[in-house]
mmCIF file of C-alpha atoms in Angstrom:
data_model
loop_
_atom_site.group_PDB
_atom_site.id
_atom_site.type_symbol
_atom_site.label_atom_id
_atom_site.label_comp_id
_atom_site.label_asym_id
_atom_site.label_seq_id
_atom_site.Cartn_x
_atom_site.Cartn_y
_atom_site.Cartn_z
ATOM 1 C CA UNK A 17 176.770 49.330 103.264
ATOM 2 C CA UNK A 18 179.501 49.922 100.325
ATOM 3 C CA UNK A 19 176.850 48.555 97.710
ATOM 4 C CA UNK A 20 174.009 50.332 98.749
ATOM 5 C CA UNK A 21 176.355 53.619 99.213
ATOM 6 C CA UNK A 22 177.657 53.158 95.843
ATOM 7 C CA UNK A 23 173.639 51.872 94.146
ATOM 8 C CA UNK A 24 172.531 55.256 96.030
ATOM 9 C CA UNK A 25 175.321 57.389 94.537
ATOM 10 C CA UNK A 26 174.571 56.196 90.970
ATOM 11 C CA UNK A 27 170.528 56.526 91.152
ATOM 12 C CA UNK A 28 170.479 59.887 92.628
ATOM 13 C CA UNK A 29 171.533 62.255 90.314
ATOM 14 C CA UNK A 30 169.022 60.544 87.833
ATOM 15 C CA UNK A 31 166.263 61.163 90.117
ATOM 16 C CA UNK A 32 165.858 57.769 91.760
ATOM 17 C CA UNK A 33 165.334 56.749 95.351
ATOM 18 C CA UNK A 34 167.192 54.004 96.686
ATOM 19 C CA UNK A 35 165.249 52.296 99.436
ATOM 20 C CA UNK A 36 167.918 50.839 101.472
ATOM 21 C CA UNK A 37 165.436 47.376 102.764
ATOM 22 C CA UNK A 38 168.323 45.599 104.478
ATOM 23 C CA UNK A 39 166.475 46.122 108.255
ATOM 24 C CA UNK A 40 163.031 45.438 107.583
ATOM 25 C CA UNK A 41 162.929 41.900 108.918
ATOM 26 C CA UNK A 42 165.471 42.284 112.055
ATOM 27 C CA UNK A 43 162.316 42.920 114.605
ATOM 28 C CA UNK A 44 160.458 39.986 112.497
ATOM 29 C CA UNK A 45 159.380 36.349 113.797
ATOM 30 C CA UNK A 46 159.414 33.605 112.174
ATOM 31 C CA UNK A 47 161.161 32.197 108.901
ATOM 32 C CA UNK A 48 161.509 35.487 106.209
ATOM 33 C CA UNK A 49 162.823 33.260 103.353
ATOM 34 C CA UNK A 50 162.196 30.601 101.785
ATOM 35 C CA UNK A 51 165.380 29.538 100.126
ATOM 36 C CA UNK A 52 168.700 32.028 99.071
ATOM 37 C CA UNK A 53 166.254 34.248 97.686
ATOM 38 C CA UNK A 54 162.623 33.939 97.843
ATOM 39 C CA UNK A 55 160.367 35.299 100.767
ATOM 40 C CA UNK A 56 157.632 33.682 102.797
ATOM 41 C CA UNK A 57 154.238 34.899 102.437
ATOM 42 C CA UNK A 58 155.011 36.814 105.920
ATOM 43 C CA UNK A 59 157.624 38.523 104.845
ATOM 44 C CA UNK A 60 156.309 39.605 101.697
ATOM 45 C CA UNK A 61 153.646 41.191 103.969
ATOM 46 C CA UNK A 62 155.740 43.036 105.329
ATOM 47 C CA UNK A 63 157.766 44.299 102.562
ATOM 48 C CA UNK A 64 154.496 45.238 101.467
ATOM 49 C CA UNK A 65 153.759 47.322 104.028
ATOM 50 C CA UNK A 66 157.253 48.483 103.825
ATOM 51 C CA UNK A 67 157.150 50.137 100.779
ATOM 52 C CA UNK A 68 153.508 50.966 101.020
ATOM 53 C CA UNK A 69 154.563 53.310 103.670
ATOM 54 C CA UNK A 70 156.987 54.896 101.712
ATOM 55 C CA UNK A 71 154.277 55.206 98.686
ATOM 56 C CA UNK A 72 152.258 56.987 100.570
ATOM 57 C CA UNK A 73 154.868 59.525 102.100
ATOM 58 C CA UNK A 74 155.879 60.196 97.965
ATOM 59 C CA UNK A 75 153.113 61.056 97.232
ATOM 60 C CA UNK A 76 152.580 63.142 99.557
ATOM 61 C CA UNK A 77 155.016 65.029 99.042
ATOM 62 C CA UNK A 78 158.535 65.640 97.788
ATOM 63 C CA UNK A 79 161.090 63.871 99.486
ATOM 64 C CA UNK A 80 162.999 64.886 102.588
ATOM 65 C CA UNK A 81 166.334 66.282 101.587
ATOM 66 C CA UNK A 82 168.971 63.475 101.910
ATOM 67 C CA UNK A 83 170.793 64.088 105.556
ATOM 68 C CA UNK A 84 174.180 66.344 105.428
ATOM 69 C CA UNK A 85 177.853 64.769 106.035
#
């Protein structure tokens, strides 16, 4: 959570979005990587989706004002 905090911090004031992905795959069966780093063709499909989602709600719309506190 530090990282992402501090990733999030940097990006925001430039206009980024972080997307914080860590969670995606907890509800997921199955093997999500291949190796350290790569993903299975099952969990690519659902990254996919993932950030298709997200896309989607972008564009249309602005963004949802970051929560208070």
């Amino acid at each position: 959570p530090v990282v992402a905090q501090m990733i999030e911090a940097a990006i925001t004031p430039l206009g980024g979005e972080f997307l914080d992905l860590t969670g995606i795959y907890r509800d997921a069966e199955g093997q999500m990587f291949t190796d350290y780093a790569h993903l299975t063709p099952a969990a690519n499909q659902i990254l996919a989706e993932h950030l298709g989602e997200r896309v989607k709600a972008r564009l249309a719309g602005p963004p949802a004002a970051p929560p208070q506190g």
